[in-house]
Structures are given as C-alpha cells and as structure tokens.
mmCIF file of C-alpha atoms in Angstrom:
data_model
loop_
_atom_site.group_PDB
_atom_site.id
_atom_site.type_symbol
_atom_site.label_atom_id
_atom_site.label_comp_id
_atom_site.label_asym_id
_atom_site.label_seq_id
_atom_site.Cartn_x
_atom_site.Cartn_y
_atom_site.Cartn_z
ATOM 1 C CA MET A 3 10.288 -7.198 18.230
ATOM 2 C CA MET A 4 9.042 -9.710 15.135
ATOM 3 C CA HIS A 5 5.498 -10.735 14.598
ATOM 4 C CA ALA A 6 5.589 -13.896 12.667
ATOM 5 C CA ASP A 7 1.911 -14.734 12.517
ATOM 6 C CA LEU A 8 -0.221 -12.728 9.808
ATOM 7 C CA PRO A 9 -4.052 -13.450 10.232
ATOM 8 C CA ASP A 10 -6.378 -14.030 7.673
ATOM 9 C CA PRO A 11 -8.323 -10.812 7.069
ATOM 10 C CA ASP A 12 -11.684 -12.544 8.117
ATOM 11 C CA GLN A 13 -10.533 -12.114 11.465
ATOM 12 C CA PHE A 14 -10.332 -8.523 11.473
ATOM 13 C CA ASP A 15 -13.117 -7.220 13.411
ATOM 14 C CA GLY A 16 -13.978 -4.327 10.656
ATOM 15 C CA VAL A 17 -12.904 -1.034 12.849
ATOM 16 C CA ALA A 18 -9.505 0.111 11.745
ATOM 17 C CA ARG A 19 -7.118 2.853 12.890
ATOM 18 C CA LEU A 20 -6.628 4.986 10.146
ATOM 19 C CA PHE A 21 -2.891 6.238 9.238
ATOM 20 C CA PRO A 22 -3.802 9.443 6.240
ATOM 21 C CA LEU A 23 -0.509 10.011 4.743
ATOM 22 C CA PRO A 24 0.285 12.659 1.703
ATOM 23 C CA GLY A 25 1.242 10.936 -1.557
ATOM 24 C CA LEU A 26 2.089 7.330 -0.436
ATOM 25 C CA VAL A 27 -0.774 4.477 -1.590
ATOM 26 C CA PHE A 28 -0.177 1.351 0.583
ATOM 27 C CA PHE A 29 -0.902 -2.149 -1.262
ATOM 28 C CA PRO A 30 -1.804 -5.661 -0.051
ATOM 29 C CA HIS A 31 1.516 -8.197 -0.232
ATOM 30 C CA THR A 32 3.731 -5.401 0.221
ATOM 31 C CA VAL A 33 5.734 -4.200 3.409
ATOM 32 C CA GLN A 34 6.250 -0.559 4.238
ATOM 33 C CA ALA A 35 8.549 1.004 6.682
ATOM 34 C CA LEU A 36 6.904 3.743 9.321
ATOM 35 C CA HIS A 37 8.344 6.078 11.634
ATOM 36 C CA ILE A 38 6.165 7.432 13.994
ATOM 37 C CA PHE A 39 6.732 10.669 15.896
ATOM 38 C CA GLU A 40 3.602 12.716 16.154
ATOM 39 C CA PRO A 41 1.438 12.235 19.541
ATOM 40 C CA ARG A 42 -1.552 11.012 18.034
ATOM 41 C CA TYR A 43 0.369 8.120 15.848
ATOM 42 C CA ARG A 44 2.564 7.436 19.049
ATOM 43 C CA GLN A 45 -0.664 6.600 20.625
ATOM 44 C CA MET A 46 -2.240 4.670 17.723
ATOM 45 C CA ALA A 47 1.046 2.898 17.595
ATOM 46 C CA ALA A 48 0.947 1.768 21.387
ATOM 47 C CA ASP A 49 -2.784 0.835 20.946
ATOM 48 C CA THR A 50 -1.953 -1.376 17.871
ATOM 49 C CA LEU A 51 0.524 -2.895 19.423
ATOM 50 C CA ALA A 52 -1.505 -3.978 22.524
ATOM 51 C CA THR A 53 -4.330 -5.116 20.393
ATOM 52 C CA ASP A 54 -4.437 -6.670 17.125
ATOM 53 C CA LYS A 55 -1.738 -4.949 15.307
ATOM 54 C CA PHE A 56 -3.896 -3.715 12.259
ATOM 55 C CA ILE A 57 -3.332 -0.203 10.845
ATOM 56 C CA ALA A 58 -5.204 0.964 7.599
ATOM 57 C CA LEU A 59 -3.160 3.315 5.903
ATOM 58 C CA VAL A 60 -4.921 6.055 3.763
ATOM 59 C CA MET A 61 -4.063 8.585 1.097
ATOM 60 C CA LEU A 62 -5.059 11.864 1.871
ATOM 61 C CA GLY A 63 -7.012 14.126 -0.079
ATOM 62 C CA ASP A 64 -6.213 17.348 -2.013
ATOM 63 C CA ASP A 65 -6.765 19.658 0.836
ATOM 64 C CA TRP A 66 -4.605 17.564 3.534
ATOM 65 C CA GLU A 67 -1.917 20.745 3.747
ATOM 66 C CA GLU A 68 -4.671 23.111 4.470
ATOM 67 C CA LYS A 69 -6.353 20.693 7.127
ATOM 68 C CA TYR A 70 -3.884 18.440 8.246
ATOM 69 C CA ASP A 71 -3.927 19.191 12.140
ATOM 70 C CA HIS A 72 -7.681 18.226 11.965
ATOM 71 C CA LYS A 73 -9.547 16.250 9.982
ATOM 72 C CA PRO A 74 -8.541 16.040 5.965
ATOM 73 C CA THR A 75 -10.561 14.278 3.548
ATOM 74 C CA ILE A 76 -8.904 10.909 2.882
ATOM 75 C CA ARG A 77 -9.849 8.593 0.096
ATOM 76 C CA PRO A 78 -12.365 5.900 -0.030
ATOM 77 C CA VAL A 79 -10.518 2.841 -0.345
ATOM 78 C CA ALA A 80 -7.416 2.231 1.953
ATOM 79 C CA CYS A 81 -4.821 -1.113 2.649
ATOM 80 C CA LEU A 82 -5.252 -2.529 5.717
ATOM 81 C CA GLY A 83 -1.902 -3.856 7.056
ATOM 82 C CA ARG A 84 -0.462 -5.569 10.098
ATOM 83 C CA VAL A 85 2.568 -4.847 11.689
ATOM 84 C CA VAL A 86 5.265 -7.520 11.555
ATOM 85 C CA ALA A 87 7.895 -5.829 13.381
ATOM 86 C CA ASP A 88 8.042 -2.814 16.124
ATOM 87 C CA GLN A 89 10.417 -0.795 17.716
ATOM 88 C CA LEU A 90 10.006 1.316 20.449
ATOM 89 C CA LEU A 91 12.877 4.022 20.596
ATOM 90 C CA PRO A 92 13.651 5.840 24.095
ATOM 91 C CA ASP A 93 12.017 9.108 23.462
ATOM 92 C CA GLY A 94 8.759 7.377 22.548
ATOM 93 C CA ARG A 95 8.750 7.571 18.912
ATOM 94 C CA TYR A 96 8.106 3.998 17.018
ATOM 95 C CA ASN A 97 9.793 2.241 13.888
ATOM 96 C CA LEU A 98 7.297 -0.185 12.721
ATOM 97 C CA LEU A 99 7.267 -2.482 9.608
ATOM 98 C CA LEU A 100 3.748 -2.809 7.999
ATOM 99 C CA ARG A 101 2.725 -5.859 5.811
ATOM 100 C CA GLY A 102 -0.459 -5.366 3.750
ATOM 101 C CA VAL A 103 -2.941 -7.814 4.226
ATOM 102 C CA SER A 104 -6.100 -6.377 2.365
ATOM 103 C CA ARG A 105 -7.953 -3.599 0.369
ATOM 104 C CA VAL A 106 -10.813 -1.994 2.626
ATOM 105 C CA ARG A 107 -13.376 0.279 1.825
ATOM 106 C CA ILE A 108 -14.147 3.106 4.470
ATOM 107 C CA ILE A 109 -18.022 2.917 5.453
ATOM 108 C CA GLU A 110 -17.894 5.508 7.941
ATOM 109 C CA GLU A 111 -15.538 7.395 10.527
ATOM 110 C CA LEU A 112 -16.336 6.420 14.237
ATOM 111 C CA ASP A 113 -16.147 9.147 17.719
ATOM 112 C CA THR A 114 -13.699 8.020 19.651
ATOM 113 C CA ASP A 115 -11.842 9.415 22.525
ATOM 114 C CA LYS A 116 -8.690 8.842 20.621
ATOM 115 C CA LEU A 117 -6.408 11.559 19.152
ATOM 116 C CA TYR A 118 -5.814 9.265 15.992
ATOM 117 C CA ARG A 119 -8.963 8.596 13.249
ATOM 118 C CA ALA A 120 -10.661 5.230 13.294
ATOM 119 C CA ALA A 121 -13.390 4.030 10.831
ATOM 120 C CA ARG A 122 -15.674 1.087 10.323
ATOM 121 C CA VAL A 123 -14.508 -0.602 7.013
ATOM 122 C CA GLU A 124 -15.268 -3.452 4.690
ATOM 123 C CA ILE A 125 -12.862 -6.138 3.281
ATOM 124 C CA LEU A 126 -12.626 -5.752 -0.290
ATOM 125 C CA PRO A 127 -11.190 -9.257 -1.935
ATOM 126 C CA ASP A 128 -9.747 -9.486 -5.436
ATOM 127 C CA ASN A 129 -12.408 -10.122 -7.896
ATOM 128 C CA VAL A 130 -10.587 -13.036 -10.566
ATOM 129 C CA PRO A 131 -12.275 -13.822 -13.587
ATOM 130 C CA GLU A 132 -12.562 -17.603 -14.477
ATOM 131 C CA ASP A 133 -10.849 -16.378 -18.010
ATOM 132 C CA VAL A 134 -7.592 -18.294 -17.144
ATOM 133 C CA THR A 135 -6.146 -17.801 -20.833
ATOM 134 C CA GLU A 136 -6.932 -13.710 -20.749
ATOM 135 C CA LEU A 137 -5.428 -13.705 -17.146
ATOM 136 C CA MET A 138 -1.945 -15.502 -18.726
ATOM 137 C CA ARG A 139 -2.079 -12.935 -21.674
ATOM 138 C CA LEU A 140 -2.419 -9.976 -19.540
ATOM 139 C CA ARG A 141 0.773 -11.783 -17.191
ATOM 140 C CA THR A 142 2.741 -12.079 -20.492
ATOM 141 C CA MET A 143 2.200 -8.451 -22.004
ATOM 142 C CA LEU A 144 3.229 -7.071 -18.743
ATOM 143 C CA SER A 145 6.413 -9.335 -18.723
ATOM 144 C CA GLU A 146 7.379 -8.528 -22.048
ATOM 145 C CA LYS A 147 6.494 -4.808 -21.809
ATOM 146 C CA MET A 148 8.320 -4.462 -18.207
ATOM 147 C CA ILE A 149 11.044 -6.518 -17.949
ATOM 148 C CA PRO A 150 13.237 -5.102 -20.852
ATOM 149 C CA ARG A 151 12.959 -1.576 -19.463
ATOM 150 C CA PHE A 152 14.707 -2.221 -15.935
ATOM 151 C CA LYS A 153 18.180 -1.362 -16.906
ATOM 152 C CA ASP A 154 19.666 -2.510 -13.455
ATOM 153 C CA GLU A 155 20.675 -6.222 -13.908
ATOM 154 C CA THR A 156 19.564 -6.357 -9.921
ATOM 155 C CA VAL A 157 16.324 -4.976 -10.616
ATOM 156 C CA ARG A 158 15.421 -6.856 -13.593
ATOM 157 C CA THR A 159 16.260 -10.097 -11.965
ATOM 158 C CA GLN A 160 14.030 -9.272 -9.037
ATOM 159 C CA VAL A 161 10.807 -8.336 -11.458
ATOM 160 C CA LEU A 162 11.761 -11.431 -13.606
ATOM 161 C CA ALA A 163 11.590 -13.553 -10.280
ATOM 162 C CA LEU A 164 8.314 -12.021 -9.629
ATOM 163 C CA PHE A 165 6.722 -12.874 -13.048
ATOM 164 C CA LYS A 166 8.398 -16.641 -13.120
ATOM 165 C CA GLY A 167 7.124 -17.349 -9.281
ATOM 166 C CA GLU A 168 3.462 -18.316 -8.048
ATOM 167 C CA LEU A 169 2.207 -14.725 -7.220
ATOM 168 C CA PRO A 170 -1.499 -14.815 -8.689
ATOM 169 C CA LEU A 171 -1.912 -11.636 -11.267
ATOM 170 C CA GLY A 172 -3.710 -9.428 -8.685
ATOM 171 C CA HIS A 173 -0.955 -10.258 -6.355
ATOM 172 C CA LEU A 174 1.607 -9.464 -8.855
ATOM 173 C CA CYS A 175 -0.110 -5.983 -9.889
ATOM 174 C CA ASP A 176 -0.196 -4.768 -6.477
ATOM 175 C CA VAL A 177 3.555 -5.075 -5.912
ATOM 176 C CA LEU A 178 4.209 -3.340 -9.198
ATOM 177 C CA ALA A 179 2.067 -0.838 -8.488
ATOM 178 C CA PHE A 180 3.979 -0.211 -5.313
ATOM 179 C CA ALA A 181 6.916 -0.091 -6.520
ATOM 180 C CA LEU A 182 6.974 1.615 -9.520
ATOM 181 C CA PRO A 183 7.288 5.591 -10.171
ATOM 182 C CA MET A 184 3.847 6.486 -11.075
ATOM 183 C CA PRO A 185 1.777 9.168 -9.712
ATOM 184 C CA PRO A 186 0.044 8.673 -6.647
ATOM 185 C CA GLN A 187 -3.342 9.201 -8.074
ATOM 186 C CA GLN A 188 -2.960 6.610 -10.441
ATOM 187 C CA LYS A 189 -1.587 4.344 -7.952
ATOM 188 C CA GLN A 190 -4.844 5.038 -5.822
ATOM 189 C CA GLU A 191 -6.947 4.002 -9.215
ATOM 190 C CA LEU A 192 -5.225 0.774 -8.887
ATOM 191 C CA LEU A 193 -6.035 0.258 -5.294
ATOM 192 C CA GLU A 194 -9.539 0.770 -6.058
ATOM 193 C CA THR A 195 -9.664 -1.654 -8.768
ATOM 194 C CA THR A 196 -10.910 -4.821 -7.276
ATOM 195 C CA CYS A 197 -11.155 -6.741 -10.723
ATOM 196 C CA VAL A 198 -7.638 -8.299 -11.362
ATOM 197 C CA MET A 199 -8.123 -8.024 -15.156
ATOM 198 C CA THR A 200 -9.007 -4.278 -15.035
ATOM 199 C CA ARG A 201 -5.786 -4.016 -12.931
ATOM 200 C CA ALA A 202 -3.754 -5.504 -15.007
ATOM 201 C CA ARG A 203 -4.895 -3.182 -17.940
ATOM 202 C CA LEU A 204 -4.386 -0.177 -15.718
ATOM 203 C CA LEU A 205 -1.211 -0.830 -14.848
ATOM 204 C CA LEU A 206 -0.170 -1.795 -18.193
ATOM 205 C CA ALA A 207 -1.447 1.954 -19.393
ATOM 206 C CA GLY A 208 0.196 3.406 -16.573
ATOM 207 C CA PHE A 209 3.575 1.956 -17.530
ATOM 208 C CA HIS A 210 3.160 2.652 -21.160
ATOM 209 C CA GLY A 211 2.475 6.173 -20.140
ATOM 210 C CA MET A 212 5.708 6.414 -17.973
ATOM 211 C CA VAL A 213 7.901 4.817 -21.236
ATOM 212 C CA GLY A 214 5.973 7.082 -23.406
ATOM 213 C CA GLU A 215 7.153 9.823 -21.457
ATOM 214 C CA GLN A 216 10.515 8.915 -20.796
ATOM 215 C CA LEU A 217 10.827 8.463 -17.317
ATOM 216 C CA PRO A 218 13.316 6.663 -15.608
ATOM 217 C CA VAL A 219 12.115 3.165 -15.105
ATOM 218 C CA THR A 220 13.267 2.707 -11.442
ATOM 219 C CA PRO A 221 11.479 0.534 -8.720
ATOM 220 C CA THR A 222 10.366 3.722 -6.468
ATOM 221 C CA PRO A 223 9.709 7.079 -6.830
ATOM 222 C CA SER A 224 12.592 9.308 -7.496
ATOM 223 C CA GLY A 225 14.691 10.069 -4.674
ATOM 224 C CA ARG A 226 13.711 6.720 -2.547
ATOM 225 C CA LYS A 227 15.344 3.530 -2.100
ATOM 226 C CA PHE A 228 14.218 0.162 -2.820
ATOM 227 C CA PRO A 229 13.135 -1.040 -0.557
ATOM 228 C CA PRO A 230 11.493 2.213 0.322
ATOM 229 C CA ASP A 231 12.785 4.316 3.634
ATOM 230 C CA PHE A 232 10.652 5.113 6.804
ATOM 231 C CA SER A 233 7.610 6.943 5.596
ATOM 232 C CA ASP A 234 7.551 10.165 8.161
ATOM 233 C CA ASN A 235 4.115 10.987 9.561
#
C-alpha cells in the first residue's frame, strides 16, 4: 500500500518507535527498504501502520552482538522516517519502505508494555549558515572531487544531476553520505552533525580518505545494490 502524504516533522508527537540496526546509518531525504520478521518488530510495524507511520532507525553500539536480545546500547542521534509503502506477507512478515524525514536526538528511553523499544526524542533541524558564498564553494568542491571518480556512466549521470538540481547543500550531503561506501562510524558522525558547512567538510574529508585508500567509488557499500536491498532486522 502506498502512502503519498509526508507530514512536516512538526506534526510528530515526540515519541519514536526505535528500530536499532547494526552498521546501517539512515539519513533524511533518503529511502530505505526494510524486511521485518522478528516478533518485536512485527508488532512495531503493525503499531506504526495503525498510527502515525513514524519509525526512528538508530545505529546499535559496539556491544550489540552480546546484548541483541535485550537492550544493547544505541547511538544518541537517529533518523526519523515515515513509512511510504508497506506490504504484509501471508506469514506475518512485513516489507516496508521508509523515507527519512529528520534527524532526532534521543532524550530518554520509555518504559512500555511493547516488545520493541521507544524513546522521547527531539527534532534536530539543519543549521544553515548565512554565508552563501562559502556554501556554494563547498558544493563546487564536492562536485569537482566526486563526479570524476565515478566510473559507471549511469551513476555519474545521477550524481551530476544531484549537484545540478535544487537540493540544498545539507540535503545533498545526506544523500551522498547514505549512498557512499564509507565506514558506519563516519556516517554516524555525519548524521550527528547539524551544521551544514561542517557536514560538507566532513564529507569531503571522508571522500578524500576513500580515494586516498584507493577504495572503489561505488554508490553503496560493497556487495549491496543501488538502491539498497532490503535491510534485515
């Protein structure tokens, strides 16, 4: 079922269902497919679809393998997304398509009678400096550094269209950070950075590190398609 309406995050009531995942950092202005099969997340999916359709994807801490069945640590900043398409399978599993809406900071986890975790969060808007000249300079630097490194013509054309489009610099950085094969910790740092200029500089540094290490510049981590496949929970 498709959901065309995407509300402003101001309509969000401040309580987010948490979907912790290892190694996946979700960003605003991007889309992630999810395959839901664990009982706790089936319950979360059902509750989400019956109410506001919001889920916050958050990266698990380093101890997640030891505590996965309980409450492993999570990072302090997550991405609030809204379900824009859903499919309930005959055996009770779900396929969801989540569109990133906003960064959120986790204020406190809540005690509930649900199988899944929930938290009170605050919306983190972008901090956009008024220095338009510097914003344009950073956009140009990103374009000049990145576009020539994409060897696949189709991908290069897509990236070029992003830079030539009307996406603000902060949004552009989010899309690129989500798609590029950078380490999850670097992506999390970008997610936690609300200043658009700082985010662009961090992205430049991260991309320079990829190129310096002679990593293949493909639009997703090795072994994943573009757009990404379903992310297992």
